[in-house]
Tab-separated table of C-alpha atoms in Angstrom:
chain	number	residue	atom	x	y	z
A	104	MET	CA	-21.704	-92.129	51.091
A	105	LEU	CA	-19.799	-91.986	54.362
A	106	TYR	CA	-20.624	-94.744	57.380
A	107	ASN	CA	-19.746	-94.230	60.756
A	108	SER	CA	-16.488	-96.116	62.761
A	109	SER	CA	-19.048	-98.146	63.904
A	110	SER	CA	-20.806	-100.014	60.914
A	111	SER	CA	-19.971	-103.806	61.359
A	112	PHE	CA	-20.068	-104.436	57.523
A	113	PHE	CA	-17.785	-104.107	54.126
A	114	LEU	CA	-18.934	-103.761	50.857
A	115	LEU	CA	-18.180	-106.047	48.042
A	116	THR	CA	-17.352	-105.396	44.929
A	117	GLY	CA	-18.055	-107.250	41.205
A	118	PHE	CA	-17.123	-105.706	37.966
A	119	PRO	CA	-17.227	-102.039	38.229
A	120	GLY	CA	-19.158	-100.833	34.915
A	121	PHE	CA	-20.041	-103.989	34.092
A	122	GLU	CA	-23.259	-104.860	36.421
A	123	ALA	CA	-25.856	-105.544	34.121
A	124	ALA	CA	-23.643	-108.303	32.244
A	125	HIS	CA	-22.359	-109.988	36.541
A	126	HIS	CA	-24.999	-112.850	35.417
A	127	TRP	CA	-23.234	-113.691	32.149
A	128	ILE	CA	-19.778	-112.980	33.976
A	129	SER	CA	-20.635	-115.492	36.953
A	130	MET	CA	-21.045	-118.359	34.333
A	131	PRO	CA	-17.028	-118.701	33.228
A	132	PHE	CA	-16.239	-118.217	37.581
A	133	PHE	CA	-19.285	-121.539	38.009
A	134	ILE	CA	-17.882	-123.654	35.379
A	135	VAL	CA	-14.433	-123.100	37.002
A	136	ASN	CA	-15.085	-123.197	40.621
A	137	ILE	CA	-16.843	-126.723	39.192
A	138	SER	CA	-14.112	-127.625	37.563
A	139	VAL	CA	-11.847	-126.782	40.623
A	140	LEU	CA	-14.288	-128.751	43.147
A	141	LEU	CA	-14.050	-132.148	40.512
A	142	GLY	CA	-10.500	-131.782	39.607
A	143	ASN	CA	-8.859	-131.502	43.240
A	144	GLY	CA	-11.755	-133.591	45.115
A	145	THR	CA	-11.036	-136.905	42.125
A	146	LEU	CA	-8.110	-136.358	42.904
A	147	LEU	CA	-8.322	-137.041	46.746
A	148	LEU	CA	-10.761	-139.379	46.538
A	149	LEU	CA	-7.958	-141.640	44.383
A	150	ILE	CA	-5.632	-140.958	46.684
A	151	LYS	CA	-7.215	-142.346	49.266
A	152	GLU	CA	-8.817	-145.449	47.664
A	153	TYR	CA	-6.052	-146.411	45.162
A	154	HIS	CA	-3.356	-148.269	47.400
A	155	ASN	CA	-0.184	-147.629	44.662
A	156	LEU	CA	-0.517	-143.893	45.596
A	157	HIS	CA	0.145	-143.929	49.042
A	158	GLU	CA	3.724	-142.831	48.589
A	159	PRO	CA	4.812	-139.379	49.999
A	160	MET	CA	4.818	-137.809	46.638
A	161	TYR	CA	1.273	-137.911	46.599
A	162	TYR	CA	0.306	-137.537	50.025
A	163	PHE	CA	1.987	-134.382	49.307
A	164	LEU	CA	-0.157	-133.953	46.562
A	165	ALA	CA	-3.145	-134.684	48.522
A	166	MET	CA	-2.510	-131.991	50.699
A	167	LEU	CA	-1.971	-129.093	47.410
A	168	ALA	CA	-5.670	-130.172	46.591
A	169	ALA	CA	-6.625	-129.987	49.656
A	170	THR	CA	-5.272	-126.251	49.890
A	171	ASP	CA	-6.773	-125.894	46.515
A	172	LEU	CA	-9.892	-126.897	47.644
A	173	GLY	CA	-9.794	-125.060	50.883
A	174	LEU	CA	-8.832	-121.907	49.020
A	175	THR	CA	-11.928	-121.327	46.288
A	176	LEU	CA	-14.118	-122.563	48.927
A	177	THR	CA	-13.211	-120.162	50.565
A	178	THR	CA	-13.149	-117.360	47.924
A	179	MET	CA	-15.933	-118.098	45.778
A	180	PRO	CA	-19.531	-118.610	47.899
A	181	THR	CA	-18.912	-114.004	47.774
A	182	VAL	CA	-17.881	-113.620	44.371
A	183	LEU	CA	-20.862	-115.968	42.746
A	184	GLY	CA	-22.512	-114.329	45.795
A	185	VAL	CA	-22.322	-110.197	44.283
A	186	LEU	CA	-22.673	-111.761	40.595
A	187	TRP	CA	-25.733	-113.628	40.996
A	188	LEU	CA	-27.401	-112.437	43.764
A	189	ASN	CA	-25.836	-108.400	43.859
A	190	ARG	CA	-25.463	-109.400	47.479
A	191	ARG	CA	-22.585	-107.557	48.732
A	192	GLU	CA	-22.521	-106.664	52.614
A	193	ILE	CA	-20.100	-108.962	54.548
A	194	GLY	CA	-20.233	-108.029	58.076
A	195	ASN	CA	-16.898	-107.433	59.499
A	196	VAL	CA	-15.885	-111.015	61.598
A	197	ALA	CA	-16.892	-112.669	58.236
A	198	CYS	CA	-14.598	-110.235	56.292
A	199	PHE	CA	-11.637	-110.547	58.790
A	200	SER	CA	-12.397	-114.559	58.537
A	201	GLN	CA	-11.914	-114.580	54.762
A	202	ALA	CA	-9.186	-112.592	54.361
A	203	TYR	CA	-7.500	-114.510	56.929
A	204	LEU	CA	-7.969	-118.309	55.300
A	205	ILE	CA	-7.225	-116.740	51.785
A	206	HIS	CA	-3.137	-115.484	53.003
A	207	SER	CA	-3.098	-118.908	55.372
A	208	LEU	CA	-4.039	-121.017	52.600
A	209	SER	CA	-2.379	-119.035	50.164
A	210	PHE	CA	1.132	-119.715	52.195
A	211	VAL	CA	0.299	-122.952	52.806
A	212	GLU	CA	0.038	-123.647	49.380
A	213	SER	CA	3.422	-122.379	48.589
A	214	GLY	CA	5.070	-124.230	52.146
A	215	VAL	CA	2.812	-127.521	49.972
A	216	LEU	CA	5.360	-127.000	46.329
A	217	LEU	CA	8.478	-126.056	48.997
A	218	ALA	CA	7.685	-129.699	50.168
A	219	MET	CA	6.972	-131.318	46.802
A	220	ALA	CA	10.492	-129.917	45.352
A	221	TYR	CA	12.044	-131.845	48.698
A	222	ASP	CA	10.155	-134.969	47.686
A	223	ARG	CA	12.054	-134.547	44.322
A	224	PHE	CA	15.165	-133.739	45.221
A	225	ILE	CA	15.182	-137.239	47.940
A	226	ALA	CA	13.277	-138.961	45.507
A	227	ILE	CA	16.792	-138.741	42.538
A	228	ARG	CA	19.727	-138.165	44.503
A	229	ASN	CA	18.740	-140.821	46.953
A	230	PRO	CA	16.335	-143.086	45.591
A	231	LEU	CA	17.596	-146.379	47.841
A	232	ARG	CA	16.494	-144.345	50.502
A	233	TYR	CA	13.658	-142.747	49.814
A	234	THR	CA	11.455	-144.715	51.619
A	235	SER	CA	13.330	-144.753	55.214
A	236	ILE	CA	13.923	-140.884	54.562
A	237	LEU	CA	10.402	-139.965	53.706
A	238	THR	CA	8.659	-141.803	56.279
A	239	ASN	CA	4.982	-141.747	57.034
A	240	THR	CA	5.702	-139.693	60.367
A	241	LEU	CA	7.929	-137.501	58.418
A	242	VAL	CA	5.436	-136.201	56.179
A	243	VAL	CA	3.161	-136.038	58.872
A	244	LYS	CA	5.207	-133.349	60.607
A	245	ILE	CA	6.608	-131.686	57.508
A	246	GLY	CA	2.259	-130.811	56.599
A	247	LEU	CA	2.042	-130.133	60.079
A	248	GLY	CA	4.388	-127.767	60.026
A	249	VAL	CA	3.711	-126.128	57.146
A	250	LEU	CA	-0.232	-125.630	58.077
A	251	MET	CA	1.477	-124.273	61.253
A	252	ARG	CA	3.282	-121.863	59.343
A	253	GLY	CA	0.565	-120.146	56.850
A	254	PHE	CA	-1.918	-120.307	59.661
A	255	ALA	CA	0.505	-118.220	62.312
A	256	SER	CA	1.850	-116.192	60.395
A	257	VAL	CA	-1.062	-113.999	58.538
A	258	VAL	CA	-2.654	-113.864	62.612
A	259	PRO	CA	-0.292	-111.142	63.840
A	260	PRO	CA	-1.504	-109.039	60.255
A	261	ILE	CA	-5.368	-109.990	61.179
A	262	LEU	CA	-5.901	-109.797	64.301
A	263	PRO	CA	-5.760	-105.327	64.603
A	264	LEU	CA	-8.397	-105.688	61.876
A	265	TYR	CA	-11.009	-106.427	64.764
A	266	PHE	CA	-10.047	-103.841	66.128
A	267	PHE	CA	-9.588	-100.940	64.067
A	268	PRO	CA	-12.091	-97.544	63.563
A	269	TYR	CA	-12.951	-97.669	60.067
A	270	CYS	CA	-14.760	-94.823	58.324
A	271	HIS	CA	-15.535	-93.108	55.240
A	272	SER	CA	-16.318	-95.530	52.296
A	273	HIS	CA	-16.872	-99.405	53.738
A	274	VAL	CA	-16.529	-100.422	49.893
A	275	LEU	CA	-14.042	-102.972	49.016
A	276	SER	CA	-12.091	-103.646	45.815
A	277	HIS	CA	-12.938	-106.550	45.169
A	278	ALA	CA	-15.547	-109.577	46.007
A	279	PHE	CA	-13.685	-110.801	48.734
A	280	CYS	CA	-11.736	-109.432	51.754
A	281	LEU	CA	-8.131	-108.812	51.395
A	282	HIS	CA	-5.775	-108.099	54.039
A	283	GLN	CA	-4.595	-105.404	51.926
A	284	ASP	CA	-7.714	-103.630	50.857
A	285	VAL	CA	-9.475	-103.905	54.470
A	286	ILE	CA	-6.414	-101.939	55.926
A	287	LYS	CA	-7.011	-98.561	53.411
A	288	LEU	CA	-9.958	-98.144	54.952
A	289	ALA	CA	-8.925	-98.361	58.534
A	290	CYS	CA	-8.968	-94.769	60.793
A	291	ALA	CA	-5.633	-95.792	62.474
A	292	ASP	CA	-2.409	-96.297	62.681
A	293	THR	CA	-1.340	-98.966	60.170
A	294	THR	CA	2.500	-99.411	60.427
A	295	PHE	CA	2.656	-102.316	61.216
A	296	ASN	CA	0.337	-103.925	59.288
A	297	ARG	CA	1.613	-102.248	56.171
A	298	LEU	CA	5.543	-103.568	56.704
A	299	TYR	CA	4.834	-106.942	58.248
A	300	PRO	CA	3.330	-108.297	55.430
A	301	VAL	CA	6.275	-107.795	53.027
A	302	VAL	CA	8.259	-109.058	55.332
A	303	VAL	CA	6.434	-112.201	55.566
A	304	VAL	CA	6.110	-112.410	52.128
A	305	ALA	CA	9.634	-112.106	51.272
A	306	LEU	CA	10.052	-115.198	53.798
A	307	ILE	CA	7.580	-117.606	52.658
A	308	PHE	CA	7.132	-117.038	48.889
A	309	VAL	CA	10.555	-115.423	48.253
A	310	LEU	CA	11.984	-117.790	50.191
A	311	ASP	CA	10.296	-120.954	49.035
A	312	SER	CA	10.736	-120.406	45.268
A	313	LEU	CA	14.355	-119.565	46.019
A	314	ILE	CA	15.307	-123.063	47.612
A	315	ILE	CA	12.762	-124.946	45.056
A	316	LEU	CA	15.304	-123.588	42.814
A	317	ILE	CA	17.987	-124.669	43.929
A	318	SER	CA	16.735	-128.035	44.570
A	319	TYR	CA	16.290	-128.334	41.145
A	320	VAL	CA	19.468	-126.681	40.308
A	321	LEU	CA	21.142	-129.749	42.016
A	322	ILE	CA	18.270	-132.491	40.968
A	323	LEU	CA	19.498	-131.713	37.595
A	324	LYS	CA	22.714	-131.777	38.414
A	325	SER	CA	22.301	-135.791	39.940
A	326	VAL	CA	20.747	-136.214	36.516
A	327	LEU	CA	23.010	-135.078	34.277
A	328	SER	CA	25.854	-137.561	36.025
A	329	ILE	CA	23.311	-140.147	35.236
A	330	ALA	CA	24.958	-142.500	32.691
A	331	SER	CA	21.945	-143.775	30.754
A	332	ARG	CA	19.989	-141.039	28.319
A	333	GLU	CA	16.787	-142.921	29.281
A	334	GLU	CA	17.136	-142.734	32.859
A	335	ARG	CA	17.902	-139.174	32.381
A	336	ALA	CA	14.895	-138.725	30.760
A	337	LYS	CA	12.624	-140.948	33.981
A	338	ALA	CA	14.321	-138.787	36.369
A	339	LEU	CA	13.260	-135.915	35.056
A	340	ASN	CA	9.752	-137.174	34.109
A	341	THR	CA	8.756	-137.875	37.656
A	342	CYS	CA	9.690	-134.019	38.032
A	343	VAL	CA	7.927	-132.297	35.240
A	344	SER	CA	3.962	-132.281	36.464
A	345	HIS	CA	5.520	-130.582	39.616
A	346	ILE	CA	7.468	-128.260	38.272
A	347	CYS	CA	4.699	-127.070	35.965
A	348	CYS	CA	2.783	-126.584	39.303
A	349	VAL	CA	5.542	-124.311	40.459
A	350	LEU	CA	5.453	-122.216	37.417
A	351	VAL	CA	1.715	-121.804	37.432
A	352	PHE	CA	1.663	-120.822	40.956
A	353	TYR	CA	4.885	-118.025	40.988
A	354	VAL	CA	4.194	-116.736	38.002
A	355	THR	CA	0.649	-116.080	38.500
A	356	VAL	CA	1.927	-114.780	42.106
A	357	ILE	CA	4.781	-112.719	40.444
A	358	GLY	CA	1.837	-111.359	38.001
A	359	LEU	CA	-0.200	-109.647	40.669
A	360	SER	CA	2.665	-108.424	42.192
A	361	LEU	CA	3.628	-106.116	39.249
A	362	ILE	CA	0.461	-104.760	38.550
A	363	HIS	CA	-0.115	-104.357	42.194
A	364	ARG	CA	3.325	-102.803	42.784
A	365	PHE	CA	3.511	-100.540	39.698
A	366	GLY	CA	0.868	-101.004	38.115
A	367	LYS	CA	-0.985	-97.342	39.347
A	368	GLU	CA	-2.057	-96.521	35.905
A	369	VAL	CA	-3.369	-100.271	34.610
A	370	PRO	CA	-6.934	-100.064	34.673
A	371	HIS	CA	-8.665	-101.090	37.954
A	372	ILE	CA	-10.339	-104.234	35.435
A	373	VAL	CA	-6.882	-105.491	34.870
A	374	HIS	CA	-6.265	-105.890	38.624
A	375	LEU	CA	-9.823	-107.437	39.521
A	376	ILE	CA	-9.163	-110.295	36.452
A	377	MET	CA	-5.061	-111.034	37.733
A	378	SER	CA	-6.679	-111.550	41.629
A	379	TYR	CA	-9.253	-113.674	39.750
A	380	VAL	CA	-6.356	-115.585	37.992
A	381	TYR	CA	-4.372	-116.149	41.165
A	382	PHE	CA	-7.195	-117.243	43.042
A	383	LEU	CA	-8.369	-119.411	40.395
A	384	PHE	CA	-5.542	-120.455	37.644
A	385	PRO	CA	-3.897	-122.679	39.915
A	386	PRO	CA	-6.087	-124.585	41.638
A	387	LEU	CA	-7.513	-125.699	38.055
A	388	MET	CA	-4.703	-126.331	36.386
A	389	ASN	CA	-3.264	-128.613	39.182
A	390	PRO	CA	-5.141	-131.580	39.215
A	391	ILE	CA	-5.240	-131.800	35.237
A	392	ILE	CA	-1.258	-130.955	35.511
A	393	TYR	CA	-0.729	-134.387	37.430
A	394	SER	CA	-3.484	-136.442	35.934
A	395	VAL	CA	-2.108	-135.914	32.027
A	396	LYS	CA	1.587	-135.915	33.606
A	397	THR	CA	1.643	-138.915	35.788
A	398	LYS	CA	0.714	-142.327	34.565
A	399	GLN	CA	-0.227	-143.462	38.027
A	400	ILE	CA	-2.898	-141.090	37.748
A	401	GLN	CA	-4.338	-141.791	34.670
A	402	SER	CA	-4.317	-145.800	35.511
A	403	ALA	CA	-6.129	-144.472	38.450
A	404	ILE	CA	-8.868	-142.988	36.777
A	405	LEU	CA	-9.335	-145.229	34.356
A	406	HIS	CA	-9.672	-147.737	36.686
A	407	LEU	CA	-12.563	-145.357	38.625
A	408	PHE	CA	-14.291	-145.328	35.598
A	409	THR	CA	-13.784	-148.681	33.955
A	410	ILE	CA	-15.709	-149.754	37.989
A	411	HIS	CA	-18.345	-147.532	37.391
A	412	ARG	CA	-19.152	-148.419	33.769
A	413	VAL	CA	-19.202	-152.430	34.378
A	414	GLU	CA	-21.668	-151.197	37.862
A	415	ALA	CA	-23.726	-149.745	35.659
């Protein structure tokens, strides 16, 4: 089916060949979506309400939860729209805006994880100066820097999408819009749009992960210099939650990248599943990890439920 270049919409795709089962497929998506909203929303509520969580570590955790909420709220409406209502059409402006938010928030999440690594680095390397170094002002500046980097770096490749002509099929390969998906349908010179994302991904994802790795090498060096075994275990325990979140995020990033780069012969359904794992697994797991591994979060949750039980 052919579309002229002036068409003002794209067609989203659910799970090709499984259209009859879309309603069943939507159930786990809906459950995960609600879990992400409840988990990250609860983290934000706890950090806002409990003063013992008003520390740099938890401010960065709040940023991570807010980013995960934003990413889920950006992607899931169109996914559930396709699976529930077979609502496949999406306007050009809405599509490009969704792609912009998805890619920006992914870069923001990487930046927040880097900021959290810096927080742990200061907490263990300079524990006596922790509060004097990581002041509220510095936390705000770091947060704004992470946001500006994430949202500004995606503008150059997204802006041309509004001006490219699109011809032939307007069918996208996912139930949401991605820059790399849209650019394949453009009937124009897309050299810049193909090269720029590679450079940005290298500068952000690769560089962030490398700095996080170096910071943990230095952290481990500091921990091993502590004489007491109990103190070493206590210091490492403060890093476990962040390490788990870093692994969850970057393993899914690497997995998705490898599938797209080398999985030409892999069935399309595998590409789809990996993309959903990338967008849903970290936002689902991050609040679970911090709830299980962080005693302050556990205490706040228990206190919150105790209050509600008493009121009931």
